[in-house]
Amino acid sequence: MTLPWNYDYFSFLIPVHDEAANIDAVIKPFQWPVWIGLGISSVIVIVILFLIQRHLDDRDGLERDSTSNNGKNADSTRGHGQPGSQYLYVLGNLLSQSGPCTSRRLSFRLVAGVWTLAAFIFVQGYNSTLFTYVVAPVNQPLINSVYDIAESSDIVLLVKKAGTIDTLISERSNTTLIIDDLYFLVNCYHSTFKQNSNATGLYSKLRDRVNSFPHSRCTLVADCIRLVNPGSRKVFIDANIYHLDAIIEDFQSTKKCNLQLARDGFISIITTFALPKGSPFTKTISQGLLELHQTGLIDYWDIWFRPMPGQCIENIKSGYSMPKNKHPPLSLKNLTGAFLVLLIGLCLSFLAFLGEKVFFMTERRHQHRSRRLQKITAHVTESSRKTAQE
């Protein structure tokens, strides 16, 4: 064999997904245990502040009853034992809308000060991380690496029938791989390929993904590429250069970049020339290949014969398409989560308004009935009195 003509790798061809609404961006800065701990801490602080204020009010009441000269001071400290004021103070700190502390007592202010410091740390950490999730791409790729395929049961892996990958993950016994391709010879680490294919691991999971779809083994490469359409959960693995050709051909026919490459490759492959043993041309060809690599002609030829459309350049670099400008304006899909929170707040406010309205109407009707009953009682009493006088 001569020195390698080309260094390549197996990559994953995936469909370009449409932009999705970034609904959960407002909750992504914190993990669920943090949100749960924050909710429990808020409830505990509200209860502690309420109990402290109630204890202080009760003690002031006893002092007022025993001493008649401190009535003014006692009145100035009462009326703060309602849980509503503590509720607004605790949650207001988290929303950066807190009001003044509801008590001047030292014990109350110590707890309130600790909560203010903790809320400040939470709010700053949330705000600094929230921006990252709001401006994150809303068209995330289907997969980033081979491990995403292994761990996702709804993804179908497409392979070329009797090809290198199909042979690698098939249920055949562990033997040296024989590649029936006349154009390139796969030079992989035999220690990796010679492992038992029946062993549980990555290859076993990949085999399950291939077997989950009846048409996952394609006789023609075009059949596999045709199955990788936008909106599908199918992934085709083949040599990276072949995927580049597929992206170019699809763009030429549809004028859209419907295909893209996953971020990480799978296995490195090498293209080389096989000559008869002892051939006098082996050294000459190897020397020529070294000179071609040194001058960069091979890479230049690859770009020349395989020009990638400018619209699809980003699809083969990072695994998903990003806008060309550096600072794209935020769209409605980026801020869907914020508007969803606003909608939920408006709905809760409207429901609270309806509840207060119903309670007010019920209370007013009850008061009206009570006044009518009092009038009737007073009228009957007055009539009875007049009758008794007569």
PDB file of N, CA and C in Angstrom, residues 144-196:
ATOM      1  N   ASN A 144     -25.878  14.906  17.982  1.00  0.00           N
ATOM      2  CA  ASN A 144     -24.542  15.503  17.945  1.00  0.00           C
ATOM      3  C   ASN A 144     -23.439  14.466  17.797  1.00  0.00           C
ATOM      4  N   SER A 145     -23.688  13.246  18.255  1.00  0.00           N
ATOM      5  CA  SER A 145     -22.675  12.205  18.191  1.00  0.00           C
ATOM      6  C   SER A 145     -23.346  10.851  18.124  1.00  0.00           C
ATOM      7  N   VAL A 146     -22.534   9.807  18.013  1.00  0.00           N
ATOM      8  CA  VAL A 146     -23.063   8.450  17.930  1.00  0.00           C
ATOM      9  C   VAL A 146     -23.745   8.043  19.226  1.00  0.00           C
ATOM     10  N   TYR A 147     -23.360   8.650  20.337  1.00  0.00           N
ATOM     11  CA  TYR A 147     -23.960   8.291  21.626  1.00  0.00           C
ATOM     12  C   TYR A 147     -25.414   8.753  21.713  1.00  0.00           C
ATOM     13  N   ASP A 148     -25.758   9.817  21.019  1.00  0.00           N
ATOM     14  CA  ASP A 148     -27.154  10.243  20.986  1.00  0.00           C
ATOM     15  C   ASP A 148     -28.024   9.209  20.283  1.00  0.00           C
ATOM     16  N   ILE A 149     -27.474   8.548  19.274  1.00  0.00           N
ATOM     17  CA  ILE A 149     -28.221   7.482  18.594  1.00  0.00           C
ATOM     18  C   ILE A 149     -28.401   6.289  19.516  1.00  0.00           C
ATOM     19  N   ALA A 150     -27.352   5.937  20.239  1.00  0.00           N
ATOM     20  CA  ALA A 150     -27.413   4.773  21.114  1.00  0.00           C
ATOM     21  C   ALA A 150     -28.392   4.970  22.267  1.00  0.00           C
ATOM     22  N   GLU A 151     -28.525   6.204  22.738  1.00  0.00           N
ATOM     23  CA  GLU A 151     -29.369   6.462  23.900  1.00  0.00           C
ATOM     24  C   GLU A 151     -30.783   6.886  23.540  1.00  0.00           C
ATOM     25  N   SER A 152     -31.094   7.064  22.266  1.00  0.00           N
ATOM     26  CA  SER A 152     -32.432   7.499  21.847  1.00  0.00           C
ATOM     27  C   SER A 152     -33.101   6.355  21.099  1.00  0.00           C
ATOM     28  N   SER A 153     -34.168   5.857  21.667  1.00  0.00           N
ATOM     29  CA  SER A 153     -34.853   4.704  21.066  1.00  0.00           C
ATOM     30  C   SER A 153     -35.702   5.076  19.867  1.00  0.00           C
ATOM     31  N   ASP A 154     -35.987   6.372  19.659  1.00  0.00           N
ATOM     32  CA  ASP A 154     -36.847   6.770  18.551  1.00  0.00           C
ATOM     33  C   ASP A 154     -36.061   7.148  17.296  1.00  0.00           C
ATOM     34  N   ILE A 155     -34.738   7.027  17.317  1.00  0.00           N
ATOM     35  CA  ILE A 155     -33.908   7.366  16.158  1.00  0.00           C
ATOM     36  C   ILE A 155     -33.589   6.092  15.383  1.00  0.00           C
ATOM     37  N   VAL A 156     -33.742   6.157  14.071  1.00  0.00           N
ATOM     38  CA  VAL A 156     -33.465   5.029  13.186  1.00  0.00           C
ATOM     39  C   VAL A 156     -32.131   5.267  12.493  1.00  0.00           C
ATOM     40  N   LEU A 157     -31.257   4.286  12.529  1.00  0.00           N
ATOM     41  CA  LEU A 157     -29.947   4.377  11.897  1.00  0.00           C
ATOM     42  C   LEU A 157     -29.999   3.662  10.548  1.00  0.00           C
ATOM     43  N   LEU A 158     -29.633   4.371   9.479  1.00  0.00           N
ATOM     44  CA  LEU A 158     -29.604   3.813   8.136  1.00  0.00           C
ATOM     45  C   LEU A 158     -28.168   3.518   7.739  1.00  0.00           C
ATOM     46  N   VAL A 159     -27.933   2.361   7.137  1.00  0.00           N
ATOM     47  CA  VAL A 159     -26.591   1.959   6.717  1.00  0.00           C
ATOM     48  C   VAL A 159     -26.669   1.393   5.308  1.00  0.00           C
ATOM     49  N   LYS A 160     -25.523   1.372   4.656  1.00  0.00           N
ATOM     50  CA  LYS A 160     -25.427   0.754   3.337  1.00  0.00           C
ATOM     51  C   LYS A 160     -25.322  -0.758   3.505  1.00  0.00           C
ATOM     52  N   LYS A 161     -26.156  -1.477   2.805  1.00  0.00           N
ATOM     53  CA  LYS A 161     -26.223  -2.923   2.962  1.00  0.00           C
ATOM     54  C   LYS A 161     -24.882  -3.562   2.612  1.00  0.00           C
ATOM     55  N   ALA A 162     -24.407  -4.426   3.523  1.00  0.00           N
ATOM     56  CA  ALA A 162     -23.137  -5.129   3.385  1.00  0.00           C
ATOM     57  C   ALA A 162     -21.946  -4.174   3.325  1.00  0.00           C
ATOM     58  N   GLY A 163     -22.136  -2.939   3.790  1.00  0.00           N
ATOM     59  CA  GLY A 163     -21.045  -1.987   3.825  1.00  0.00           C
ATOM     60  C   GLY A 163     -20.207  -2.145   5.089  1.00  0.00           C
ATOM     61  N   THR A 164     -19.294  -1.219   5.280  1.00  0.00           N
ATOM     62  CA  THR A 164     -18.384  -1.297   6.419  1.00  0.00           C
ATOM     63  C   THR A 164     -19.124  -1.253   7.748  1.00  0.00           C
ATOM     64  N   ILE A 165     -20.012  -0.282   7.908  1.00  0.00           N
ATOM     65  CA  ILE A 165     -20.740  -0.137   9.177  1.00  0.00           C
ATOM     66  C   ILE A 165     -21.688  -1.300   9.392  1.00  0.00           C
ATOM     67  N   ASP A 166     -22.353  -1.746   8.337  1.00  0.00           N
ATOM     68  CA  ASP A 166     -23.251  -2.890   8.465  1.00  0.00           C
ATOM     69  C   ASP A 166     -22.476  -4.127   8.901  1.00  0.00           C
ATOM     70  N   THR A 167     -21.289  -4.325   8.345  1.00  0.00           N
ATOM     71  CA  THR A 167     -20.458  -5.461   8.740  1.00  0.00           C
ATOM     72  C   THR A 167     -19.982  -5.317  10.178  1.00  0.00           C
ATOM     73  N   LEU A 168     -19.691  -4.105  10.570  1.00  0.00           N
ATOM     74  CA  LEU A 168     -19.153  -3.860  11.910  1.00  0.00           C
ATOM     75  C   LEU A 168     -20.170  -4.163  12.997  1.00  0.00           C
ATOM     76  N   ILE A 169     -21.406  -3.752  12.799  1.00  0.00           N
ATOM     77  CA  ILE A 169     -22.416  -3.881  13.852  1.00  0.00           C
ATOM     78  C   ILE A 169     -23.323  -5.080  13.646  1.00  0.00           C
ATOM     79  N   SER A 170     -23.049  -5.899  12.605  1.00  0.00           N
ATOM     80  CA  SER A 170     -23.886  -7.078  12.378  1.00  0.00           C
ATOM     81  C   SER A 170     -23.566  -8.146  13.404  1.00  0.00           C
ATOM     82  N   GLU A 171     -24.341  -9.200  13.390  1.00  0.00           N
ATOM     83  CA  GLU A 171     -24.217 -10.256  14.392  1.00  0.00           C
ATOM     84  C   GLU A 171     -23.278 -11.376  13.935  1.00  0.00           C
ATOM     85  N   ARG A 172     -22.378 -11.072  13.002  1.00  0.00           N
ATOM     86  CA  ARG A 172     -21.423 -12.078  12.575  1.00  0.00           C
ATOM     87  C   ARG A 172     -20.366 -12.293  13.656  1.00  0.00           C
ATOM     88  N   SER A 173     -19.644 -13.367  13.512  1.00  0.00           N
ATOM     89  CA  SER A 173     -18.568 -13.658  14.461  1.00  0.00           C
ATOM     90  C   SER A 173     -17.423 -12.690  14.255  1.00  0.00           C
ATOM     91  N   ASN A 174     -16.573 -12.554  15.263  1.00  0.00           N
ATOM     92  CA  ASN A 174     -15.484 -11.586  15.207  1.00  0.00           C
ATOM     93  C   ASN A 174     -14.366 -12.102  14.297  1.00  0.00           C
ATOM     94  N   THR A 175     -14.293 -11.503  13.130  1.00  0.00           N
ATOM     95  CA  THR A 175     -13.250 -11.818  12.162  1.00  0.00           C
ATOM     96  C   THR A 175     -12.685 -10.522  11.636  1.00  0.00           C
ATOM     97  N   THR A 176     -11.583 -10.641  10.905  1.00  0.00           N
ATOM     98  CA  THR A 176     -10.990  -9.455  10.293  1.00  0.00           C
ATOM     99  C   THR A 176     -11.909  -8.940   9.206  1.00  0.00           C
ATOM    100  N   LEU A 177     -12.163  -7.630   9.188  1.00  0.00           N
ATOM    101  CA  LEU A 177     -13.086  -7.032   8.232  1.00  0.00           C
ATOM    102  C   LEU A 177     -12.512  -7.105   6.831  1.00  0.00           C
ATOM    103  N   ILE A 178     -13.343  -7.538   5.883  1.00  0.00           N
ATOM    104  CA  ILE A 178     -12.962  -7.559   4.477  1.00  0.00           C
ATOM    105  C   ILE A 178     -13.815  -6.535   3.753  1.00  0.00           C
ATOM    106  N   ILE A 179     -13.258  -5.512   3.254  1.00  0.00           N
ATOM    107  CA  ILE A 179     -13.979  -4.426   2.595  1.00  0.00           C
ATOM    108  C   ILE A 179     -13.948  -4.656   1.094  1.00  0.00           C
ATOM    109  N   ASP A 180     -15.126  -4.779   0.511  1.00  0.00           N
ATOM    110  CA  ASP A 180     -15.235  -5.043  -0.922  1.00  0.00           C
ATOM    111  C   ASP A 180     -15.409  -3.745  -1.703  1.00  0.00           C
ATOM    112  N   ASP A 181     -14.633  -2.758  -1.359  1.00  0.00           N
ATOM    113  CA  ASP A 181     -14.698  -1.495  -2.070  1.00  0.00           C
ATOM    114  C   ASP A 181     -13.381  -1.297  -2.833  1.00  0.00           C
ATOM    115  N   LEU A 182     -13.438  -1.097  -4.147  1.00  0.00           N
ATOM    116  CA  LEU A 182     -12.239  -1.005  -4.967  1.00  0.00           C
ATOM    117  C   LEU A 182     -11.586   0.368  -4.886  1.00  0.00           C
ATOM    118  N   TYR A 183     -12.240   1.359  -4.270  1.00  0.00           N
ATOM    119  CA  TYR A 183     -11.723   2.720  -4.299  1.00  0.00           C
ATOM    120  C   TYR A 183     -10.955   3.105  -3.046  1.00  0.00           C
ATOM    121  N   PHE A 184     -11.307   2.501  -1.929  1.00  0.00           N
ATOM    122  CA  PHE A 184     -10.565   2.836  -0.712  1.00  0.00           C
ATOM    123  C   PHE A 184     -10.517   1.641   0.211  1.00  0.00           C
ATOM    124  N   LEU A 185      -9.533   1.630   1.059  1.00  0.00           N
ATOM    125  CA  LEU A 185      -9.332   0.562   2.034  1.00  0.00           C
ATOM    126  C   LEU A 185      -9.434   1.161   3.426  1.00  0.00           C
ATOM    127  N   VAL A 186     -10.318   0.624   4.192  1.00  0.00           N
ATOM    128  CA  VAL A 186     -10.523   1.140   5.534  1.00  0.00           C
ATOM    129  C   VAL A 186      -9.416   0.631   6.439  1.00  0.00           C
ATOM    130  N   ASN A 187      -8.682   1.572   7.056  1.00  0.00           N
ATOM    131  CA  ASN A 187      -7.593   1.220   7.963  1.00  0.00           C
ATOM    132  C   ASN A 187      -7.993   1.642   9.366  1.00  0.00           C
ATOM    133  N   CYS A 188      -8.623   0.765  10.092  1.00  0.00           N
ATOM    134  CA  CYS A 188      -9.146   1.077  11.419  1.00  0.00           C
ATOM    135  C   CYS A 188      -8.393   0.254  12.462  1.00  0.00           C
ATOM    136  N   TYR A 189      -8.617   0.540  13.675  1.00  0.00           N
ATOM    137  CA  TYR A 189      -7.961  -0.170  14.755  1.00  0.00           C
ATOM    138  C   TYR A 189      -8.612  -1.540  14.910  1.00  0.00           C
ATOM    139  N   HIS A 190      -7.835  -2.590  14.584  1.00  0.00           N
ATOM    140  CA  HIS A 190      -8.408  -3.930  14.580  1.00  0.00           C
ATOM    141  C   HIS A 190      -8.791  -4.380  15.979  1.00  0.00           C
ATOM    142  N   SER A 191      -8.147  -3.833  16.968  1.00  0.00           N
ATOM    143  CA  SER A 191      -8.523  -4.199  18.329  1.00  0.00           C
ATOM    144  C   SER A 191      -9.939  -3.756  18.647  1.00  0.00           C
ATOM    145  N   THR A 192     -10.391  -2.672  17.995  1.00  0.00           N
ATOM    146  CA  THR A 192     -11.765  -2.203  18.194  1.00  0.00           C
ATOM    147  C   THR A 192     -12.741  -3.055  17.409  1.00  0.00           C
ATOM    148  N   PHE A 193     -12.373  -3.406  16.173  1.00  0.00           N
ATOM    149  CA  PHE A 193     -13.297  -4.131  15.318  1.00  0.00           C
ATOM    150  C   PHE A 193     -13.373  -5.615  15.670  1.00  0.00           C
ATOM    151  N   LYS A 194     -12.318  -6.168  16.265  1.00  0.00           N
ATOM    152  CA  LYS A 194     -12.302  -7.591  16.532  1.00  0.00           C
ATOM    153  C   LYS A 194     -13.049  -7.978  17.796  1.00  0.00           C
ATOM    154  N   GLN A 195     -13.644  -6.979  18.469  1.00  0.00           N
ATOM    155  CA  GLN A 195     -14.373  -7.311  19.675  1.00  0.00           C
ATOM    156  C   GLN A 195     -15.642  -8.074  19.302  1.00  0.00           C
ATOM    157  N   ASN A 196     -16.120  -8.868  20.195  1.00  0.00           N
ATOM    158  CA  ASN A 196     -17.304  -9.676  19.924  1.00  0.00           C
ATOM    159  C   ASN A 196     -18.493  -8.777  19.686  1.00  0.00           C
TER     160      ASN A 196
END
